[in-house]
mmCIF file of N, CA and C in Angstrom:
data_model
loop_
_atom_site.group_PDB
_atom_site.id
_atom_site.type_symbol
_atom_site.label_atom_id
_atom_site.label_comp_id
_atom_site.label_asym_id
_atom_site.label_seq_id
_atom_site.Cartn_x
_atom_site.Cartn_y
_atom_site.Cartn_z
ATOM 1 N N UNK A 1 15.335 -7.376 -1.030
ATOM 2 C CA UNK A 1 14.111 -6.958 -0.335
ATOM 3 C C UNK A 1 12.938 -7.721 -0.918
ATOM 4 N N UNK A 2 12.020 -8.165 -0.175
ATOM 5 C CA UNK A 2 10.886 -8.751 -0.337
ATOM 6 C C UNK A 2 9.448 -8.411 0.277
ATOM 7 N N UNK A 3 8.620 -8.109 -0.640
ATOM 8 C CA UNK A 3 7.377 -7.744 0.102
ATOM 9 C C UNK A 3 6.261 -8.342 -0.508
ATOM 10 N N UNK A 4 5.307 -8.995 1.120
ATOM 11 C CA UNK A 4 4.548 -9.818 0.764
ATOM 12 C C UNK A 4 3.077 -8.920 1.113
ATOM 13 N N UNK A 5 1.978 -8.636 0.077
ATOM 14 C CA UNK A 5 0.676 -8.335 0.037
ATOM 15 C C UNK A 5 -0.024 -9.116 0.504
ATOM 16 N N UNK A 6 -1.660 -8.916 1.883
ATOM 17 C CA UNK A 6 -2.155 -9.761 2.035
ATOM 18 C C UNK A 6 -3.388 -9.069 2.483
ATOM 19 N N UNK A 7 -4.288 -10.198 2.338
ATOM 20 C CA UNK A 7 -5.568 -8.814 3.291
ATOM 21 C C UNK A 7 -6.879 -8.757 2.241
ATOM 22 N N UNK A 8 -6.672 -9.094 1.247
ATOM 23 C CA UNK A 8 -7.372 -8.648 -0.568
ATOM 24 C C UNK A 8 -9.075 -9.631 -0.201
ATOM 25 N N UNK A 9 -9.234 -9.336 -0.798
ATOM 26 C CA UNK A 9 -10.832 -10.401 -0.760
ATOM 27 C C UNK A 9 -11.734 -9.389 -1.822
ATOM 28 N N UNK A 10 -13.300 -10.152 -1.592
ATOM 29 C CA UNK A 10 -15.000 -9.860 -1.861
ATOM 30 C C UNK A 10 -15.272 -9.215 -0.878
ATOM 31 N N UNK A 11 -15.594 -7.721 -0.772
ATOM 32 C CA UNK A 11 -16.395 -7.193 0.312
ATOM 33 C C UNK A 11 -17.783 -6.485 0.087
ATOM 34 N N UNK A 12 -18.256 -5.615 0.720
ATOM 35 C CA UNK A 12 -19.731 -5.284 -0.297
ATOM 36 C C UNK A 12 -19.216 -3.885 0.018
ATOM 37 N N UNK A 13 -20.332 -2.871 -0.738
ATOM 38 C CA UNK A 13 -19.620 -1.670 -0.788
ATOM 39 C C UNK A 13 -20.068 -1.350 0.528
ATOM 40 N N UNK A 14 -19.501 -0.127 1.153
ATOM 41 C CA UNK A 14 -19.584 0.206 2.299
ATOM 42 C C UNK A 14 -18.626 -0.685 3.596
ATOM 43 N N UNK A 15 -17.958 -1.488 3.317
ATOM 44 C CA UNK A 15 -17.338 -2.280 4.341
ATOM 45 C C UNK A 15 -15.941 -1.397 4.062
ATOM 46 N N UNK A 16 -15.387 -2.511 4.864
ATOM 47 C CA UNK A 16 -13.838 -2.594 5.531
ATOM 48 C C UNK A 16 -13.203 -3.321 5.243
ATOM 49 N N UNK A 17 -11.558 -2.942 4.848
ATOM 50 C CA UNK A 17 -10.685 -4.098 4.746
ATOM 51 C C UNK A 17 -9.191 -3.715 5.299
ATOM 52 N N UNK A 18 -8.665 -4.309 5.438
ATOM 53 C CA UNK A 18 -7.006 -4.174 6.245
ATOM 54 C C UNK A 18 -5.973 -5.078 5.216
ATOM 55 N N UNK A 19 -5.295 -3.993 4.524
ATOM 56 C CA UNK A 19 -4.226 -4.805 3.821
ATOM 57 C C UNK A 19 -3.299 -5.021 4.912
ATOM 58 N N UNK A 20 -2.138 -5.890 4.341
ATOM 59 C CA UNK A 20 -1.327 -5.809 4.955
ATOM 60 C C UNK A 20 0.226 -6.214 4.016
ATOM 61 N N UNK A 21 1.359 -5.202 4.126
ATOM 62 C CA UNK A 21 2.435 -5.478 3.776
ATOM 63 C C UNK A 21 3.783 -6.062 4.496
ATOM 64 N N UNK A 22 4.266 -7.461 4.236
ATOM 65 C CA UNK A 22 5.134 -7.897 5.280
ATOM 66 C C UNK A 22 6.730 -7.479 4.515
ATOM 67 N N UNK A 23 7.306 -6.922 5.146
ATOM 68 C CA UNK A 23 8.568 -6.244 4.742
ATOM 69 C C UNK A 23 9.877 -7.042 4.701
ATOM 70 N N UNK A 24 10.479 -7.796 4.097
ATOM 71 C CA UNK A 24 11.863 -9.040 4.726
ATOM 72 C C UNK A 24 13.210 -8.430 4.105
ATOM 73 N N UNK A 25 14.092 -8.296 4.452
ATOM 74 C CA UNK A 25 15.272 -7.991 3.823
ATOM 75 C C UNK A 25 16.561 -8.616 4.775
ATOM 76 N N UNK A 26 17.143 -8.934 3.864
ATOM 77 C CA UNK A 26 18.664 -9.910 4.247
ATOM 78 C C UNK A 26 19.456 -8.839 4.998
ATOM 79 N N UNK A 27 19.730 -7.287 4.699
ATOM 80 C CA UNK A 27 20.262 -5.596 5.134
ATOM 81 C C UNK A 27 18.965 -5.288 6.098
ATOM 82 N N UNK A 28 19.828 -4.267 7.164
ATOM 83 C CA UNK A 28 19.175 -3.532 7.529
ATOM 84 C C UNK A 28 18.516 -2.530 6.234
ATOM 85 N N UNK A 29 17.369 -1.724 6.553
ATOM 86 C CA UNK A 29 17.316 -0.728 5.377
ATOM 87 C C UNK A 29 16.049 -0.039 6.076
ATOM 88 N N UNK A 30 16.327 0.880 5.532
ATOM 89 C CA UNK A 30 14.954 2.342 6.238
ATOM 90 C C UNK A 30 14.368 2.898 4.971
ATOM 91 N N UNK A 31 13.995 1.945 4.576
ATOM 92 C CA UNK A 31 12.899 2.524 3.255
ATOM 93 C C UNK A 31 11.526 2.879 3.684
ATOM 94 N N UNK A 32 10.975 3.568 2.699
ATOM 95 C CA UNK A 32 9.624 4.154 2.572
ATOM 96 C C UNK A 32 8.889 3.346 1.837
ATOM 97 N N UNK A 33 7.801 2.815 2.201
ATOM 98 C CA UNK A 33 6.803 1.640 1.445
ATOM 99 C C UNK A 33 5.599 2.643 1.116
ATOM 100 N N UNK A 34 4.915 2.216 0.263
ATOM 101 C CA UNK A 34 4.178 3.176 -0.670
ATOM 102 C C UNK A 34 3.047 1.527 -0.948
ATOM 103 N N UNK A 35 1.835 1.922 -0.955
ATOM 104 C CA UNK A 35 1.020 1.022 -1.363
ATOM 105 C C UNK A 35 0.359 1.922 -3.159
ATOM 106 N N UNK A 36 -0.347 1.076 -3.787
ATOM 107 C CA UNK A 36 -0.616 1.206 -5.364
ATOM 108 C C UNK A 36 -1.573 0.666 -5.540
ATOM 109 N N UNK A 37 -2.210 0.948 -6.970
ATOM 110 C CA UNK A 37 -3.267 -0.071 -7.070
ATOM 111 C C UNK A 37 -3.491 -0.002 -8.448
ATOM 112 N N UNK A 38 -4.128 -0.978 -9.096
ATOM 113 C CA UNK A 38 -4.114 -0.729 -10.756
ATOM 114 C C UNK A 38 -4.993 -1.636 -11.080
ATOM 115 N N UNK A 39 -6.133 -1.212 -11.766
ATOM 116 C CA UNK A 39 -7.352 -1.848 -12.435
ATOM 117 C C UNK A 39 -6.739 -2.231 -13.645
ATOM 118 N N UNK A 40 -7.268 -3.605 -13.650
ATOM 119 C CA UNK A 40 -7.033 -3.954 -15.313
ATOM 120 C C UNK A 40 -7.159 -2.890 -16.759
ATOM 121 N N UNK A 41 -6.341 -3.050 -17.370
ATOM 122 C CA UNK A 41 -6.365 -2.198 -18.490
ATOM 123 C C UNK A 41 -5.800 -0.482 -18.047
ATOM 124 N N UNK A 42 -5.609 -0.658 -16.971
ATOM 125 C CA UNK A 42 -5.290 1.098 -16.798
ATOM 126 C C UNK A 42 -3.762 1.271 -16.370
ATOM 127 N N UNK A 43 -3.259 1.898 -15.548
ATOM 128 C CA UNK A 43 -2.140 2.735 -15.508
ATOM 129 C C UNK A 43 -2.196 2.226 -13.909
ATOM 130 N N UNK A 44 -1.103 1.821 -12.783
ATOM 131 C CA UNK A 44 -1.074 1.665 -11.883
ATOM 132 C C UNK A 44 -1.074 3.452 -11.045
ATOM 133 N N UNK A 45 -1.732 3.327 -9.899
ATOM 134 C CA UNK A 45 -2.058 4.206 -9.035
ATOM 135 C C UNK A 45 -1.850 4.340 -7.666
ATOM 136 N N UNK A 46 -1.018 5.654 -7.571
ATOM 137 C CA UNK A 46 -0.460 6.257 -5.996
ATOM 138 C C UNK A 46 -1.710 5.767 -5.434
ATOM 139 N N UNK A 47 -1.780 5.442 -3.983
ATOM 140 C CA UNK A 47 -2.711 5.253 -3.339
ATOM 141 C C UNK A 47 -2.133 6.046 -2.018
ATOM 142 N N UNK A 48 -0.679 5.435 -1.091
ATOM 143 C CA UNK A 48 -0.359 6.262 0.147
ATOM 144 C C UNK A 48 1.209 5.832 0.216
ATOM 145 N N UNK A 49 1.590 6.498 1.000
ATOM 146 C CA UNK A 49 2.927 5.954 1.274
ATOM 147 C C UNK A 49 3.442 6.560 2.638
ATOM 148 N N UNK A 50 4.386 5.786 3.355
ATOM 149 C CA UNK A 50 5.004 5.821 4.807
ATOM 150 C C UNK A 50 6.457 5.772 4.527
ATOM 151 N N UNK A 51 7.223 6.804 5.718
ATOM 152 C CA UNK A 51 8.675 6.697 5.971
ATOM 153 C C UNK A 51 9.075 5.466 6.781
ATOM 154 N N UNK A 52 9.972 4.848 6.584
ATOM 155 C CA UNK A 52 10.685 3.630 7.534
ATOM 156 C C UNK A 52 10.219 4.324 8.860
ATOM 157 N N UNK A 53 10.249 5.468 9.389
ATOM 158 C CA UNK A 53 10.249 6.271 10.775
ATOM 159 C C UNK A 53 8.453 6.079 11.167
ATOM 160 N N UNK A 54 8.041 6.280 10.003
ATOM 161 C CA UNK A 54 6.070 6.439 10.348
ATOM 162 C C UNK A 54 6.171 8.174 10.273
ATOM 163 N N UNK A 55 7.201 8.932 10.505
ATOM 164 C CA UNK A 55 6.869 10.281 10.381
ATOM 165 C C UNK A 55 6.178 11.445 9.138
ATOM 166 N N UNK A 56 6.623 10.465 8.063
ATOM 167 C CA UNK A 56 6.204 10.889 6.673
ATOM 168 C C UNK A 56 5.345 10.324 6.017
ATOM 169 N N UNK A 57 4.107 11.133 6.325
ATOM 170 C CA UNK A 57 3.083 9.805 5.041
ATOM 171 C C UNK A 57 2.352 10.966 4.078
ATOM 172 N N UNK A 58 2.592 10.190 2.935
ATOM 173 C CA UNK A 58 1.231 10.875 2.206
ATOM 174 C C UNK A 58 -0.111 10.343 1.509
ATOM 175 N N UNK A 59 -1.030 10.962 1.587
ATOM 176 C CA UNK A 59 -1.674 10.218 0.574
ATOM 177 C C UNK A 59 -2.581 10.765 -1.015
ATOM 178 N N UNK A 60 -2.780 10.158 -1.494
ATOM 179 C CA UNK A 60 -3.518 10.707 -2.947
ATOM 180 C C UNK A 60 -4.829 11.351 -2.491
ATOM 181 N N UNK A 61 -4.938 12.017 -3.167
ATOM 182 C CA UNK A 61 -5.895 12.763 -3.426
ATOM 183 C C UNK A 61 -7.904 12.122 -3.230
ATOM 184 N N UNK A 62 -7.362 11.030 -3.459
ATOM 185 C CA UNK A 62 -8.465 10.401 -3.990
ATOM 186 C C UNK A 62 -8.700 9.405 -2.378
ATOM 187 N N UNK A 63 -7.631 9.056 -1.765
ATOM 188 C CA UNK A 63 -7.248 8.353 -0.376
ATOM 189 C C UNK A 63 -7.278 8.880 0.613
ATOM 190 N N UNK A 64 -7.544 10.018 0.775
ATOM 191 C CA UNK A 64 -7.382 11.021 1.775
ATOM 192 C C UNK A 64 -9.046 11.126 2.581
ATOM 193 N N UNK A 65 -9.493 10.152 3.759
ATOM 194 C CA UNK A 65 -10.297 10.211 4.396
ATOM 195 C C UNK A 65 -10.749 8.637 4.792
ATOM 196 N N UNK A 66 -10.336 8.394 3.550
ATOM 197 C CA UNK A 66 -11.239 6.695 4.100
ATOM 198 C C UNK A 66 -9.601 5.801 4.114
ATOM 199 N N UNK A 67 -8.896 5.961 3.644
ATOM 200 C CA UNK A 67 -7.578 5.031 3.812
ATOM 201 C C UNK A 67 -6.515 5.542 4.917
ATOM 202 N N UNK A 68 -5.978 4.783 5.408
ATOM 203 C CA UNK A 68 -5.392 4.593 6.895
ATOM 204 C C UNK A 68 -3.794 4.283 6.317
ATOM 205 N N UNK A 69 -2.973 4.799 6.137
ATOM 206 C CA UNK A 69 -1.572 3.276 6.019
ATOM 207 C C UNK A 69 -0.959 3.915 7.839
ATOM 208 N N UNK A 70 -0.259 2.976 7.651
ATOM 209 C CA UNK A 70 0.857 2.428 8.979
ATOM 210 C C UNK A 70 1.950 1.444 9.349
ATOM 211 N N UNK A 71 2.797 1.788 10.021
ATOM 212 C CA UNK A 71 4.138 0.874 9.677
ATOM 213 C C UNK A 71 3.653 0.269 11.374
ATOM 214 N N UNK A 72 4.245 -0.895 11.661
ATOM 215 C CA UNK A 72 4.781 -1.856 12.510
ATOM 216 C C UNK A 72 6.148 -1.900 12.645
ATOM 217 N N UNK A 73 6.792 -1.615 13.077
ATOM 218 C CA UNK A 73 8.408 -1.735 12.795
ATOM 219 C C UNK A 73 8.854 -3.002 13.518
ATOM 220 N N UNK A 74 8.294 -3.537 14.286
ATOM 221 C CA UNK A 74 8.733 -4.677 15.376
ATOM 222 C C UNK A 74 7.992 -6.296 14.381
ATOM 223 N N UNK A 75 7.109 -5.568 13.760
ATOM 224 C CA UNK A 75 6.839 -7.047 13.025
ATOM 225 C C UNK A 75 6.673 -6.792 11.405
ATOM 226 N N UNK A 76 7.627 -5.771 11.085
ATOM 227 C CA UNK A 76 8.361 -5.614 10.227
ATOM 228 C C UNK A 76 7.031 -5.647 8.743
ATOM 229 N N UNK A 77 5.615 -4.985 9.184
ATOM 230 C CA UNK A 77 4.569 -4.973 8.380
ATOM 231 C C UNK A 77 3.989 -3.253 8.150
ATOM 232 N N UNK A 78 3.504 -3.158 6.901
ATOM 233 C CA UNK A 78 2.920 -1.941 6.828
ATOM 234 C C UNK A 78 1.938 -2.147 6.545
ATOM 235 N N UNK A 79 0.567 -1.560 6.884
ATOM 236 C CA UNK A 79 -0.659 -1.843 6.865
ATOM 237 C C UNK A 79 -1.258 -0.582 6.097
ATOM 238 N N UNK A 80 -2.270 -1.295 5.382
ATOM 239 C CA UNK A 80 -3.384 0.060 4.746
ATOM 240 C C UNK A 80 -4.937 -0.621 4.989
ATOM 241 N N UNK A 81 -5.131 0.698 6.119
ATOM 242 C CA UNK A 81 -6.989 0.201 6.460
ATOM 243 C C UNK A 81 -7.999 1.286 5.561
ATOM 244 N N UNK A 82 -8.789 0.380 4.511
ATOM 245 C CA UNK A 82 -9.417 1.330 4.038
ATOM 246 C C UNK A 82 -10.688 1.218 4.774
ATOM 247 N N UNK A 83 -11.679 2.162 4.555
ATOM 248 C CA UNK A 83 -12.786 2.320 5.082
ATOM 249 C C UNK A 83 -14.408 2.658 3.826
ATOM 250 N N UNK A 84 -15.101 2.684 4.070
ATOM 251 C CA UNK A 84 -16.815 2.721 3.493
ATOM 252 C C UNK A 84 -16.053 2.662 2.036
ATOM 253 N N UNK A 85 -15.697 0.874 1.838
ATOM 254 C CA UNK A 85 -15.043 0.947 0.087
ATOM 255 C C UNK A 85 -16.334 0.861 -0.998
ATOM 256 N N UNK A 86 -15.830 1.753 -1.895
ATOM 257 C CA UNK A 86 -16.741 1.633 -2.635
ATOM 258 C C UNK A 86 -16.244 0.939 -4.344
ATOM 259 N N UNK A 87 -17.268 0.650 -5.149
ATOM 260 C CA UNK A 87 -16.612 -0.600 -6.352
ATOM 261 C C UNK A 87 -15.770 0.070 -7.297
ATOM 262 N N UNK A 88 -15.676 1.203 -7.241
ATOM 263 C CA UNK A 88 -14.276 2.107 -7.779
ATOM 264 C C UNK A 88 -13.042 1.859 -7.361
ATOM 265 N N UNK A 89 -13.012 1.254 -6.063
ATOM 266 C CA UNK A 89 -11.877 1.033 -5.269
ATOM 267 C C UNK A 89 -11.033 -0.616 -5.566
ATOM 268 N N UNK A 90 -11.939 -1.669 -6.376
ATOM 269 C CA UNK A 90 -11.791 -2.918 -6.724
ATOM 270 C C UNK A 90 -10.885 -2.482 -7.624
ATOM 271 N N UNK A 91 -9.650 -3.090 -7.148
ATOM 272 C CA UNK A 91 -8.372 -2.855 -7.856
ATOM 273 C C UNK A 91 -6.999 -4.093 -7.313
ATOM 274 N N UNK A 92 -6.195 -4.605 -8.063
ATOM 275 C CA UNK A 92 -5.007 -5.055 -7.155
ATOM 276 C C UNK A 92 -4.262 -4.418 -6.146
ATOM 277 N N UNK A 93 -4.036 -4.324 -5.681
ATOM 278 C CA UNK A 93 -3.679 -3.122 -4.315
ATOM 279 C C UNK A 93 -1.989 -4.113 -4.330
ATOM 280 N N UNK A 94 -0.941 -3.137 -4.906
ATOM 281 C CA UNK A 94 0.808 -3.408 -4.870
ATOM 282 C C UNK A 94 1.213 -2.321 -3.412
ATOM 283 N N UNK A 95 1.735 -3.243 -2.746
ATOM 284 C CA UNK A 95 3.018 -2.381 -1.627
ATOM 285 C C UNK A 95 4.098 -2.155 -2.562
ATOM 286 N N UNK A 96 5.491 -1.462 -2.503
ATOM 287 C CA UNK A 96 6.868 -0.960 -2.671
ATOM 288 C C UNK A 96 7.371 -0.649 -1.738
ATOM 289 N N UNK A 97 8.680 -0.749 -1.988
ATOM 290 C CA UNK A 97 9.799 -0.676 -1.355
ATOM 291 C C UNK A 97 10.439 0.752 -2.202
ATOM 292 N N UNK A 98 11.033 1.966 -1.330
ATOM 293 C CA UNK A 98 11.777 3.273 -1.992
ATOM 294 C C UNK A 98 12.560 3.547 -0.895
ATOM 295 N N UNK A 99 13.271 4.377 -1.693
ATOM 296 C CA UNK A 99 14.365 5.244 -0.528
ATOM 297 C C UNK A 99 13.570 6.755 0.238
ATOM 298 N N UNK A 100 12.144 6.843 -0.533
ATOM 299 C CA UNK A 100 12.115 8.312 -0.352
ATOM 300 C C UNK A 100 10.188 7.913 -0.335
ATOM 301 N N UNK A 101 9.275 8.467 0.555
ATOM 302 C CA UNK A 101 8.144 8.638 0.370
ATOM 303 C C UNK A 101 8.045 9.073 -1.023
ATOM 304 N N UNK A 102 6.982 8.922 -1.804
ATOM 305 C CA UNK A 102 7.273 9.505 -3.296
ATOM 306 C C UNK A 102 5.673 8.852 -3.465
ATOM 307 N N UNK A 103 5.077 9.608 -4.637
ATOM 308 C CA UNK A 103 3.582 8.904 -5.569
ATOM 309 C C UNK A 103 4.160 8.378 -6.688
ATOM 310 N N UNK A 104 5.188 8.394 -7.104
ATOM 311 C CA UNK A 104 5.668 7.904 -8.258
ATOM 312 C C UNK A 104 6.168 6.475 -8.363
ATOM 313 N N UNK A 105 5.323 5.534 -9.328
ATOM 314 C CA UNK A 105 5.812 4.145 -8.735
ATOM 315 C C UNK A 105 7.242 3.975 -9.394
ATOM 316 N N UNK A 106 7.865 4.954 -10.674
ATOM 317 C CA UNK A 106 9.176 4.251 -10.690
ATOM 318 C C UNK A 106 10.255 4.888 -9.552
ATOM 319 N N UNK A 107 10.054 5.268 -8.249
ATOM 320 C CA UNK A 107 10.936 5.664 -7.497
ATOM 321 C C UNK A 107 10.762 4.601 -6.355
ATOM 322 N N UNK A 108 10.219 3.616 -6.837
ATOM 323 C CA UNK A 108 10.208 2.421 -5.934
ATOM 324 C C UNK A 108 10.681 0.799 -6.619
ATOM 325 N N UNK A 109 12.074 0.441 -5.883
ATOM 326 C CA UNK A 109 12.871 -0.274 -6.647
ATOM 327 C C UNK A 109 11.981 -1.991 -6.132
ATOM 328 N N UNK A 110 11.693 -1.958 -5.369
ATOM 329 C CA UNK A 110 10.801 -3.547 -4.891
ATOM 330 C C UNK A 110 9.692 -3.424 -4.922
ATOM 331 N N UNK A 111 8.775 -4.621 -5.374
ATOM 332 C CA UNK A 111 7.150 -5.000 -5.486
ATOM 333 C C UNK A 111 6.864 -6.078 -4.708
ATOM 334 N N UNK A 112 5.864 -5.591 -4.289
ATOM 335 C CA UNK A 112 5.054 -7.601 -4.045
ATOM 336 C C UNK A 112 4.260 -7.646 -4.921
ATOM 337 N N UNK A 113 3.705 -9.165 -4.929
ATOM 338 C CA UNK A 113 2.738 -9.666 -5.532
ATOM 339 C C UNK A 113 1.788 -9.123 -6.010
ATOM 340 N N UNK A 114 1.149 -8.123 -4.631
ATOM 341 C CA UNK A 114 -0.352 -7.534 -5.201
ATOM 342 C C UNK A 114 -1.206 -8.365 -4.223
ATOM 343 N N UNK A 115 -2.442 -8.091 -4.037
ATOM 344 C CA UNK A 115 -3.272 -8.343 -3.442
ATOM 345 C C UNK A 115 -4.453 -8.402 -4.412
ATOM 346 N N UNK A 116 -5.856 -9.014 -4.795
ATOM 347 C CA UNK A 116 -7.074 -8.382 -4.521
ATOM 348 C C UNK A 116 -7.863 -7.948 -4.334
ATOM 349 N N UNK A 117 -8.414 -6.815 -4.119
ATOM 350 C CA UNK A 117 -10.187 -5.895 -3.591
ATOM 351 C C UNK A 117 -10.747 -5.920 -4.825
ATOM 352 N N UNK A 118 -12.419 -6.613 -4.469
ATOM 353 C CA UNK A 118 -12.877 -6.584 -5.266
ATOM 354 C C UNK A 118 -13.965 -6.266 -4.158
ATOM 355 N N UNK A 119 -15.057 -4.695 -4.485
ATOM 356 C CA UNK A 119 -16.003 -4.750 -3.771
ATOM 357 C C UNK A 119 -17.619 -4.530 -4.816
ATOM 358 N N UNK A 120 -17.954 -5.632 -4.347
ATOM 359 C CA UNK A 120 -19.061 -5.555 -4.782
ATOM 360 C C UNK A 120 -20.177 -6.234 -4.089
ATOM 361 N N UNK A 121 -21.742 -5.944 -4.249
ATOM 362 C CA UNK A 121 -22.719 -6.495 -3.463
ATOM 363 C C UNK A 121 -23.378 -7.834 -4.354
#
């Protein structure tokens, strides 16, 4: 399994951004992708996560109003739209790959790269 992060940039606070996670695997597979995020020096962080189906999502505590996730199943991408970001939110932003919606990043056996957000004016 392979997952590619994209979407990351400079925004100012109060804007918009659209990650995006591209999903590839050699198997069929119905995993749950979970996006993350982790500021330098700290502890990586639940942000949201989706069922292979789109029926199961959750999100953190802290994500719950301004962040969006969503699966594509036909172009095999999961997306996270955040909204009015603010410079708390400037973090690497990681997709995963799991068997199970979960906040816990060791219940997710694949990473991508990571992305970028950095918001500032």
């Amino acid at each position: 399994v392979q997952l590619q992060a994209s979407g990351g940039g400079l925004v100012q606070p109060g804007g918009s951004l659209r990650l995006s996670c591209t999903v590839t695997s050699q198997t069929f597979r119905m995993d749950a992708t979970g996006w993350f995020r982790q500021v330098l020096g700290k502890d990586r962080e639940f942000v949201a996560a989706i069922s292979w189906s789109g029926e199961t999502i959750e999100y953190s505590d802290s994500a719950k109003g301004r962040f969006t996730i969503s699966r594509d199943r036909k172009k095999n991408t999961v997306d996270l739209q955040i909204l009015s970001l603010k410079p708390e939110d400037t973090a690497v932003y990681y997709c995963a790959s799991g068997s199970v919606v979960a906040n816990a990043d060791f219940l997710y056996d694949y990473w991508g790269q990571g992305t970028l957000v950095t918001v500032s004016s």
